[in-house]
Coordinates of C-alpha atoms in Angstrom, one line a residue:
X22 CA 38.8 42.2 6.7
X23 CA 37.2 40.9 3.7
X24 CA 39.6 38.1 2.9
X25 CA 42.8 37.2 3.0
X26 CA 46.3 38.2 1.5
X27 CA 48.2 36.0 -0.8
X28 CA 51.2 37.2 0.4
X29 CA 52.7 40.1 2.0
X30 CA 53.1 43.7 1.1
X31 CA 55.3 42.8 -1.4
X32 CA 53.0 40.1 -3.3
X33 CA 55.2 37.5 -2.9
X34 CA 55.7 36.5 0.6
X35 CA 53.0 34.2 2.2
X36 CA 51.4 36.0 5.3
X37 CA 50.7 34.5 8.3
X38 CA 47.5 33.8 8.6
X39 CA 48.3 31.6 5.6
X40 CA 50.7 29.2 7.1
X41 CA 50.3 26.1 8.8
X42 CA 50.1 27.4 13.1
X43 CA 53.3 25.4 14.4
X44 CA 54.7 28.7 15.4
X45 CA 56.2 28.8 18.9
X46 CA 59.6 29.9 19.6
X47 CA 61.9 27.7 22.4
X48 CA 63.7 24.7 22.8
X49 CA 62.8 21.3 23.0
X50 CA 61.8 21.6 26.6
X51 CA 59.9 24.9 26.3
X52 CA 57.6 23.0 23.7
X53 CA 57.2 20.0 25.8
X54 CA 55.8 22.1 28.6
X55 CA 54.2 24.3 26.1
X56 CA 52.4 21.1 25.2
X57 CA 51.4 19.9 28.5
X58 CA 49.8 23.1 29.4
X59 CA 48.0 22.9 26.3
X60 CA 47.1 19.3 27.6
X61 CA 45.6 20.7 31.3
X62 CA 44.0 23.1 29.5
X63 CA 41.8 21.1 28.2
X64 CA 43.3 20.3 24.3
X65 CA 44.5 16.8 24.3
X66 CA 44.3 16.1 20.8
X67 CA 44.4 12.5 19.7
X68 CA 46.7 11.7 23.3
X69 CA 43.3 9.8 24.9
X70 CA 42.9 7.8 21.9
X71 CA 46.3 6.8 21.5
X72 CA 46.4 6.0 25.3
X73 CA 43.2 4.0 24.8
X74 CA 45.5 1.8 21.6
X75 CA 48.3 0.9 23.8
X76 CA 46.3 0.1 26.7
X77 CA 44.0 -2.0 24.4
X78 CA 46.9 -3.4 22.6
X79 CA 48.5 -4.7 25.9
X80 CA 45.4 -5.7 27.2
X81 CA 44.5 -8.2 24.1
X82 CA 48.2 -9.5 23.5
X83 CA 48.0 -10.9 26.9
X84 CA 44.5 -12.4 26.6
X85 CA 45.1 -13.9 22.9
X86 CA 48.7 -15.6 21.7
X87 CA 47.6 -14.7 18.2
X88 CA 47.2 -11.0 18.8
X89 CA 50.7 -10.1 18.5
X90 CA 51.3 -12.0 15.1
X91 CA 52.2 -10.8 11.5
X92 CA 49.1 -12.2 10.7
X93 CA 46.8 -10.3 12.6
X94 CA 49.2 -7.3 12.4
X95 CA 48.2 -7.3 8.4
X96 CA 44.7 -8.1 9.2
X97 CA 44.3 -5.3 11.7
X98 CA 45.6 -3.1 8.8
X99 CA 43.3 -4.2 6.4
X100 CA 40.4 -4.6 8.5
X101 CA 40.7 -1.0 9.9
X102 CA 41.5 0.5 6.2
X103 CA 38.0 1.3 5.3
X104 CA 36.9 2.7 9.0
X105 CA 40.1 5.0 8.5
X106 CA 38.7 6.3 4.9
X107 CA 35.0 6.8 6.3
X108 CA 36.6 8.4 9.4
X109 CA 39.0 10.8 7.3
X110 CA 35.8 11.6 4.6
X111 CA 33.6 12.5 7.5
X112 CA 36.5 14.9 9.4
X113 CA 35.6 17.1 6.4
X114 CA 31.8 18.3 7.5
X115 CA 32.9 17.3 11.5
X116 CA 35.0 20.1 11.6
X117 CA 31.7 22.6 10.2
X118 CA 29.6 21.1 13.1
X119 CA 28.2 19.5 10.6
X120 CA 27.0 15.5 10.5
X121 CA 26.6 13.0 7.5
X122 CA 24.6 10.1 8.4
X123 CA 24.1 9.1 4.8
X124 CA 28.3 9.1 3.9
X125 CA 27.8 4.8 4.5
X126 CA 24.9 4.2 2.3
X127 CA 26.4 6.5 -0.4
X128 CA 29.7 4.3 -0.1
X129 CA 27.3 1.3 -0.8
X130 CA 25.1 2.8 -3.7
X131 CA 28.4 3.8 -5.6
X132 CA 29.9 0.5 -5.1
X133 CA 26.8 -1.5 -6.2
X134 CA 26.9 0.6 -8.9
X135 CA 30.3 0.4 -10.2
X136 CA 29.9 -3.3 -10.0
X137 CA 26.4 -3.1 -11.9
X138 CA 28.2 -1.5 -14.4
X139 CA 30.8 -4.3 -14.9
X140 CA 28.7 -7.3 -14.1
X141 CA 25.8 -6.4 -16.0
X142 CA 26.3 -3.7 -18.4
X143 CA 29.6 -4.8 -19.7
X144 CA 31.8 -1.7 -19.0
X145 CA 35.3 -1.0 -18.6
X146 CA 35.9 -1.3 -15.1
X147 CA 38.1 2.4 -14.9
X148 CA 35.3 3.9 -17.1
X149 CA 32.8 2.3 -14.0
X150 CA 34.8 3.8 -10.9
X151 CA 34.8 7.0 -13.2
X152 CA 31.1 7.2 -12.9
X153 CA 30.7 5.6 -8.9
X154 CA 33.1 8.5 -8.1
X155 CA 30.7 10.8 -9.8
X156 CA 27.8 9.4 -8.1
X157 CA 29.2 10.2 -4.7
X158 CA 30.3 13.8 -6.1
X159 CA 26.2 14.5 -6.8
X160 CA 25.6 13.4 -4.1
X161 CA 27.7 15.5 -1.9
X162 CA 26.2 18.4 -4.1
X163 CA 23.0 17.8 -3.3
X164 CA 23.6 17.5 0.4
X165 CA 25.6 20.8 0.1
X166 CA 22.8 22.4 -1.1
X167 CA 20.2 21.8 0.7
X168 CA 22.8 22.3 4.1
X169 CA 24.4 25.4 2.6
X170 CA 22.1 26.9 0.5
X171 CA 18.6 26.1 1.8
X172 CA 19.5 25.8 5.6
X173 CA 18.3 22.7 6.2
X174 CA 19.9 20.6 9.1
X175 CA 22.7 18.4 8.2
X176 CA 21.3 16.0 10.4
X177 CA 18.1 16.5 8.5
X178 CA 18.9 16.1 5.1
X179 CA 21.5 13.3 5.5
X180 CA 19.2 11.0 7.6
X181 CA 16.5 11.3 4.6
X182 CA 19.3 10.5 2.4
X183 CA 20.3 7.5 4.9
X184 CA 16.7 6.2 4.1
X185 CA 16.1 7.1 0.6
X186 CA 19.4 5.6 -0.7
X187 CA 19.2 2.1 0.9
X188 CA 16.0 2.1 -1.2
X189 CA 18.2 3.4 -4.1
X190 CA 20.5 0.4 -3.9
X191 CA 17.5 -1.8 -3.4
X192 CA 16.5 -0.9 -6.6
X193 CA 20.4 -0.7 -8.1
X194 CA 21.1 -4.3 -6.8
X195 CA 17.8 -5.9 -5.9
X196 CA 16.3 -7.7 -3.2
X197 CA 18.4 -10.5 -2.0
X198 CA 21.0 -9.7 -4.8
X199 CA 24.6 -10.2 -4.7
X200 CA 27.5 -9.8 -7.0
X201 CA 30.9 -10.8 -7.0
X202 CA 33.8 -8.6 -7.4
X203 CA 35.4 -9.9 -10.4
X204 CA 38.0 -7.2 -11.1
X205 CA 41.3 -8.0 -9.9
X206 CA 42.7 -4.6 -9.9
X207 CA 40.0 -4.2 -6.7
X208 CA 40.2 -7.5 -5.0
X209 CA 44.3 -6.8 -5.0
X210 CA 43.5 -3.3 -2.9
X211 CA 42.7 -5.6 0.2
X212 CA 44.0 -8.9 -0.6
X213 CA 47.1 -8.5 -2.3
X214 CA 50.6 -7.3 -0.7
X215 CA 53.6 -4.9 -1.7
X216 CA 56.9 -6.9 -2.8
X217 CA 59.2 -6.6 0.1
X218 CA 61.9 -4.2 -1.2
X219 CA 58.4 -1.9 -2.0
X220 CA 57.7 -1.9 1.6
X221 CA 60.6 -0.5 2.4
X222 CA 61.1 2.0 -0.9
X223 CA 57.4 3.4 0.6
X224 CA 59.2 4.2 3.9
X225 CA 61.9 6.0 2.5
X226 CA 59.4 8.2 0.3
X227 CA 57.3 8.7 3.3
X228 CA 59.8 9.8 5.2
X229 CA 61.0 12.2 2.2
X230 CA 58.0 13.6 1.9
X231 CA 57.5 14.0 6.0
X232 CA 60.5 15.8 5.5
X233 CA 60.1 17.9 2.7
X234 CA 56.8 19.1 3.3
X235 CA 58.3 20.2 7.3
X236 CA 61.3 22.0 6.0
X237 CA 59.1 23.9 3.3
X238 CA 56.8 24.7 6.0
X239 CA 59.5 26.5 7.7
X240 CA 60.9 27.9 5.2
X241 CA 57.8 29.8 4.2
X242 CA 57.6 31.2 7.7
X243 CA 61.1 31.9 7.7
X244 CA 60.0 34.1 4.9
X245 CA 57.2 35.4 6.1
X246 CA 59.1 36.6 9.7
X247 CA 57.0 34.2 11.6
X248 CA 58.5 32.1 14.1
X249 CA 59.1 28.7 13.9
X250 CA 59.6 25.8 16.1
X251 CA 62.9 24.2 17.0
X252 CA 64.3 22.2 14.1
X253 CA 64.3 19.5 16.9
X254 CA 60.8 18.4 16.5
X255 CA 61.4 18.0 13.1
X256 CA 64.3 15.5 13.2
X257 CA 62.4 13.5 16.5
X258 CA 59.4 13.3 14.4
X259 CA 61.1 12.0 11.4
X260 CA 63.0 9.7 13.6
X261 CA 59.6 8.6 15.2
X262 CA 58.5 7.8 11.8
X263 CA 61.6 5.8 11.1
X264 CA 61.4 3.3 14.1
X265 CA 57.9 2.9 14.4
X266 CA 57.3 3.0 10.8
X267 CA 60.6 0.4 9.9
X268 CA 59.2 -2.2 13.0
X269 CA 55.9 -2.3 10.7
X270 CA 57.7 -2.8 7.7
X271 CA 60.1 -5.5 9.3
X272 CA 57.1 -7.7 10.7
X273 CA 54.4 -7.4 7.1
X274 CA 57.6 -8.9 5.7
X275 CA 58.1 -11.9 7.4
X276 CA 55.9 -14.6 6.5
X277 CA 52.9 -14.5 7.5
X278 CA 51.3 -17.7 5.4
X279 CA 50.6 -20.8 6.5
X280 CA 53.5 -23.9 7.1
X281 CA 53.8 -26.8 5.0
X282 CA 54.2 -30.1 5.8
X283 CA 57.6 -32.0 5.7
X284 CA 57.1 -35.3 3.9
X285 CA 60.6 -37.3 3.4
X286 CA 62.6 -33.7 3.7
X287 CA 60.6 -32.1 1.1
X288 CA 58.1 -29.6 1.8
X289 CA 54.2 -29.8 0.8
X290 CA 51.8 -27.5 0.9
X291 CA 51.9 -23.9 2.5
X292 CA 52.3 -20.7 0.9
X293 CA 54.3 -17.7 1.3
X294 CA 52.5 -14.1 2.4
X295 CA 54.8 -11.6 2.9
X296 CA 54.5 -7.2 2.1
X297 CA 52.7 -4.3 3.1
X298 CA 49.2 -4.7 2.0
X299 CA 48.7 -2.2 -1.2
X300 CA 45.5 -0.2 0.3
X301 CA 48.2 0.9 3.0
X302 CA 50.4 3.4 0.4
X303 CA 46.6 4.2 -0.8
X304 CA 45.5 5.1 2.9
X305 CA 48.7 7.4 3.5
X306 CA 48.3 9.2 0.1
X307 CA 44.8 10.5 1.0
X308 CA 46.1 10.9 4.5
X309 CA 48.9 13.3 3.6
X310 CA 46.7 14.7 0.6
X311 CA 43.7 16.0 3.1
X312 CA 46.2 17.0 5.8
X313 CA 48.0 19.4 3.3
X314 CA 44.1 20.8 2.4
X315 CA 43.1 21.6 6.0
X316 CA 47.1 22.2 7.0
X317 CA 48.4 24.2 4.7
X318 CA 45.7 26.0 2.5
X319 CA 43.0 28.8 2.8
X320 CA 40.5 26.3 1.7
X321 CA 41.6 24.2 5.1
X322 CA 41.9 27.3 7.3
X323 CA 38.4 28.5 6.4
X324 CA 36.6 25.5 7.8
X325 CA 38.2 25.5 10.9
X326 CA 37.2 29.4 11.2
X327 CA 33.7 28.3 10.1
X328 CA 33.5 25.5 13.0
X329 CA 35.0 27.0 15.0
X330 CA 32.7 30.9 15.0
X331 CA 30.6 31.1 12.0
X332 CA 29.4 34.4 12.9
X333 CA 32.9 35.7 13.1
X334 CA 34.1 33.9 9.9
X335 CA 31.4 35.1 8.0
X336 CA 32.3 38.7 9.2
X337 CA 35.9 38.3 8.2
X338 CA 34.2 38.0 4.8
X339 CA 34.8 34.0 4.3
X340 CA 32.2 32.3 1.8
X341 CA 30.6 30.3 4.6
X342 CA 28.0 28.7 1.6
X343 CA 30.9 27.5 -0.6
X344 CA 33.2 26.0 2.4
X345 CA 30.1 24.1 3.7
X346 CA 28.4 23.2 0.0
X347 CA 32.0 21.6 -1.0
X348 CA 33.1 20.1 2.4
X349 CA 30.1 17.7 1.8
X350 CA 31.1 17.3 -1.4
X351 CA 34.6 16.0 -0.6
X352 CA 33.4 13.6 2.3
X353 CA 30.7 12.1 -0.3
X354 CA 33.5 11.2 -2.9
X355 CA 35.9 10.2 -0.1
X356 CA 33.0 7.9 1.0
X357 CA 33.2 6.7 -2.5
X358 CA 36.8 5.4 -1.6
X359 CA 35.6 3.7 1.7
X360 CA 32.8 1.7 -0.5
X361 CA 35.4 0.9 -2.9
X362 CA 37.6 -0.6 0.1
X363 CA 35.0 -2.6 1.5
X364 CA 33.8 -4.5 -1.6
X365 CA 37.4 -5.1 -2.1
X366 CA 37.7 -6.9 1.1
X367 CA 34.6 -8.6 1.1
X368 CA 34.6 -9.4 -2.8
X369 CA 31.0 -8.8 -3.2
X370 CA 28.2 -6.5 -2.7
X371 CA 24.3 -6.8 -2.2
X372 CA 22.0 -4.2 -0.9
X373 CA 23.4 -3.5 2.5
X374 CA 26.6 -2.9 1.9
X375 CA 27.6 0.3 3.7
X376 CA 24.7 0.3 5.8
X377 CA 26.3 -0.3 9.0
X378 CA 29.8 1.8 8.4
X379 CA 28.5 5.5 8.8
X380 CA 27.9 5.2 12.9
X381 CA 31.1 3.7 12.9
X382 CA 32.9 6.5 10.7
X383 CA 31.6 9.1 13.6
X384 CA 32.6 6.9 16.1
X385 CA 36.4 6.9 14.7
X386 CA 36.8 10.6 14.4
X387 CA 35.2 10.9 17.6
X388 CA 36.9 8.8 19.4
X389 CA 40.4 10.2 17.9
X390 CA 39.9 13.3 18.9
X391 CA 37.8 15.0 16.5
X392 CA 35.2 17.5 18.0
X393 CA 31.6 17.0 17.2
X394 CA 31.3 21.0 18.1
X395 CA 33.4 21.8 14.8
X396 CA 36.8 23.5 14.7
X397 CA 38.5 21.0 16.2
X398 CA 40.6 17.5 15.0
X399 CA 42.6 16.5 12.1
X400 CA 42.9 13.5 9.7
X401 CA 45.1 11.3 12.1
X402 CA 43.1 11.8 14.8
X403 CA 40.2 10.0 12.7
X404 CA 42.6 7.4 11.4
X405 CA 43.8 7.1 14.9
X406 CA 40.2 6.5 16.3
X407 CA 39.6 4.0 13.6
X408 CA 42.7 1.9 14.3
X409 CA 41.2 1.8 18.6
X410 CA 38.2 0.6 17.0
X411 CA 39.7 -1.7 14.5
X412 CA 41.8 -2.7 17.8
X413 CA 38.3 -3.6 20.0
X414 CA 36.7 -6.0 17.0
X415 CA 39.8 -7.7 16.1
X416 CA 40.6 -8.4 19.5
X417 CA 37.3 -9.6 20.9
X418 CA 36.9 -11.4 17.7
X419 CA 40.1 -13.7 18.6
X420 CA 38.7 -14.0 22.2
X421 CA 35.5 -15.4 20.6
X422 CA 33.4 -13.0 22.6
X423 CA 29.8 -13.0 21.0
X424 CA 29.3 -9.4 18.4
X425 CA 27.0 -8.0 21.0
X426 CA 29.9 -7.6 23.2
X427 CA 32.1 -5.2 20.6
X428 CA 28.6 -3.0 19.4
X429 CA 29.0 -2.4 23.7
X430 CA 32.4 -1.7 24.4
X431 CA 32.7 0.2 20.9
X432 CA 29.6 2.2 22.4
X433 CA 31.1 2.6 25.7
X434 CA 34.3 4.0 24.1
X435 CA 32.5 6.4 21.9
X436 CA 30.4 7.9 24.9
X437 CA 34.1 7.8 26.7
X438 CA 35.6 9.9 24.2
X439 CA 32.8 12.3 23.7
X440 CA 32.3 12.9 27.7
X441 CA 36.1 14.0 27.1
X442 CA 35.8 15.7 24.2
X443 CA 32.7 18.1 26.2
X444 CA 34.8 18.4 29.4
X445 CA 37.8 19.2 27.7
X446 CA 35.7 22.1 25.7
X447 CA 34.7 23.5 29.3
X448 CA 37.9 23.1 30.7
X449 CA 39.6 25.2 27.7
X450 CA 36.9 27.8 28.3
X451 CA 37.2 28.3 31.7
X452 CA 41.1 28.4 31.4
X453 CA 40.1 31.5 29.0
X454 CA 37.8 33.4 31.2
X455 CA 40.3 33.3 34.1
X456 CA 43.1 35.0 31.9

């Protein structure tokens, strides 16, 4: 097979191997013991990491009275929003097999040049994200090519780039330089918060578009004569998106600023926080943007082929070059948007910024779920991983427990996760070889 079909033999049908692989006929109960063998067969998905969240979450509630507030609620958003973006850029060359160590430092050049551009040079702020979004496009290209084309290493290339481009923002910011984030479209991405009617309006289209995008997916199997699951899963899903996502809106809108003080039965002092912080609509969009990609396109289905056998997906005539030249070219501009967070929530940028966020961007998608052999995780499962890790710092961080105590539990986890992710690989192939 050279490629694939567009559609069926009529030309207008999708086929199969184009549509997103929820196909399993049976009730509600045949798919929850569909799903648990899948589990002791070694493919658990994101189910240890979200174990590991409500563990962690229990755990740190009952050691801290401040855990469980609106305030840390928000600040555990915000906090984990640019470990989610790193975590979702780098599921991209993941799923190859592939690694980019330099996806941190390429956050940090682009931002210290966008601000460069507006501090020093004067330019339109839009016209300066234009060009750091360009900057992390090249180089994604360039990594591409010398992955794809050449045959270099990933690990190679990307670790040279991990070196060379801290002395590129060296040179872009200077030694012992800072700037300030002056832009306040930026400094709102972090620091600002949705209206409270917004909040909820941004459920309602989530939930829309949860349910728009499931019922077209079954329609276009329907279509194609493909199976699909029970309509069930689609409603519980949607449901589980209603409760647990109107509890989140209900506690970012109470307030969460400080109290004033009552002087002669007036109040002084205080202020009122209350919303959704805006980077979380920002955070979903991307979310449900690179979830359609891998879900629901060729483009998608062709790197999970290629991580999954590249032998055999080169054989069934995919462009193995182009999937792995542009994979690195979407996590690179993706990294762009993680830079972009960060300098937004710490409102300035010197020549480290994005140093130390790579390591953790692997550890997030590993830790959710997301296989290090290629071929296997998805978007949530980074942002999942991100949110454990976003879970360890903010919780240790309210127990005062010195920073050399989270780099060894966050490396503990990480090992944790990828001693599952291994066994469970083993365990799937042996479950193979005795059928």
């Amino acid at each position: 097979m050279s490629h694939q079909h567009d559609g069926t033999a009529t030309g207008h049908l999708p086929a199969a191997t184009d549509l997103i692989g929820s196909g399993q006929e049976g009730s509600l109960g045949d798919q929850v013991k569909a799903w648990l063998q899948r589990v002791r067969g070694g493919d658990m998905g994101a189910l240890p990491a979200v174990g590991g969240f409500i563990v962690l979450s229990i755990m740190f509630s009952i050691l801290s009275p401040f855990f469980l507030t609106e305030r840390n609620f928000a600040n555990l958003m915000t906090q984990a929003a640019t470990l989610v973006m790193l975590g979702m850029a780098l599921v991209f060359v993941i799923l190859l097999g592939e690694i980019d160590l330099s996806a941190g430092v390429t956050a940090g050049v682009s931002a210290g040049i966008f601000i460069v551009l507006i501090n020093v040079q004067g330019i339109n702020w839009i016209v300066a994200l234009v060009v750091a979004f360009a900057v992390g496009l090249v180089i994604g290209t360039f990594i591409g090519f010398f992955v794809a084309k050449v045959g270099i290493p990933s690990f190679v290339v990307t670790l040279g780039l991990f070196l060379g481009l801290q002395g590129v923002q060296l040179i872009v910011i200077g030694s012992g330089g800072l700037y300030r984030v002056q832009v306040p479209e930026i400094l709102a991405i972090q620091n600002k918060n949705l209206p409270g009617w917004a909040g909820w309006a941004l459920l309602a289209i989530v939930i829309a578009i949860s349910a728009a995008t499931s019922f077209w997916d079954r329609a276009r199997r329907a279509r194609a004569g493909v199976p699909n699951r029970t309509v069930a899963l689609v409603f519980a899903k949607l449901g589980a998106i209603l409760v647990l996502g109107g509890l989140a809106v209900f506690l970012l809108n109470r307030n969460r600023g400080q109290a004033g003080t009552v002087l002669n039965g007036e109040t002084i002092g205080g202020n009122i926080v209350v919303g959704v912080p805006i980077v979380v609509p920002l955070v979903l969009a991307i979310l449900w943007a690179g979830t359609f990609v891998l879900d629901r396109t060729k483009y998608g289905r062709y790197i999970y082929a290629i991580g999954g056998n590249a032998e055999a997906a080169r054989r069934a005539g995919i462009k193995i070059v182009f999937i792995r030249w542009t994979a690195f070219m979407v996590c690179s501009t993706l990294a762009v948007v993680a830079g972009i967070f960060s300098i937004s929530k710490v409102g300035s940028v010197d020549a480290t910024t994005g140093r130390d966020l790579v390591l953790s961007g692997v550890a997030a998608a590993v830790v959710g779920g997301v296989s290090l052999f290629g071929g296997r995780g998805r978007l949530i499962h980074a942002a999942v991983g991100a949110l454990v890790i976003a879970v360890i710092t903010n919780g240790l961080g309210l127990l005062n427990l010195p920073a050399g105590v989270n780099y060894a539990v966050t490396g503990g986890v990480l090992i944790l996760a990828a001693t599952v992710d291994a066994v469970s690989r083993k365990r799937a192939g042996g479950s193979v070889l005795r059928t």
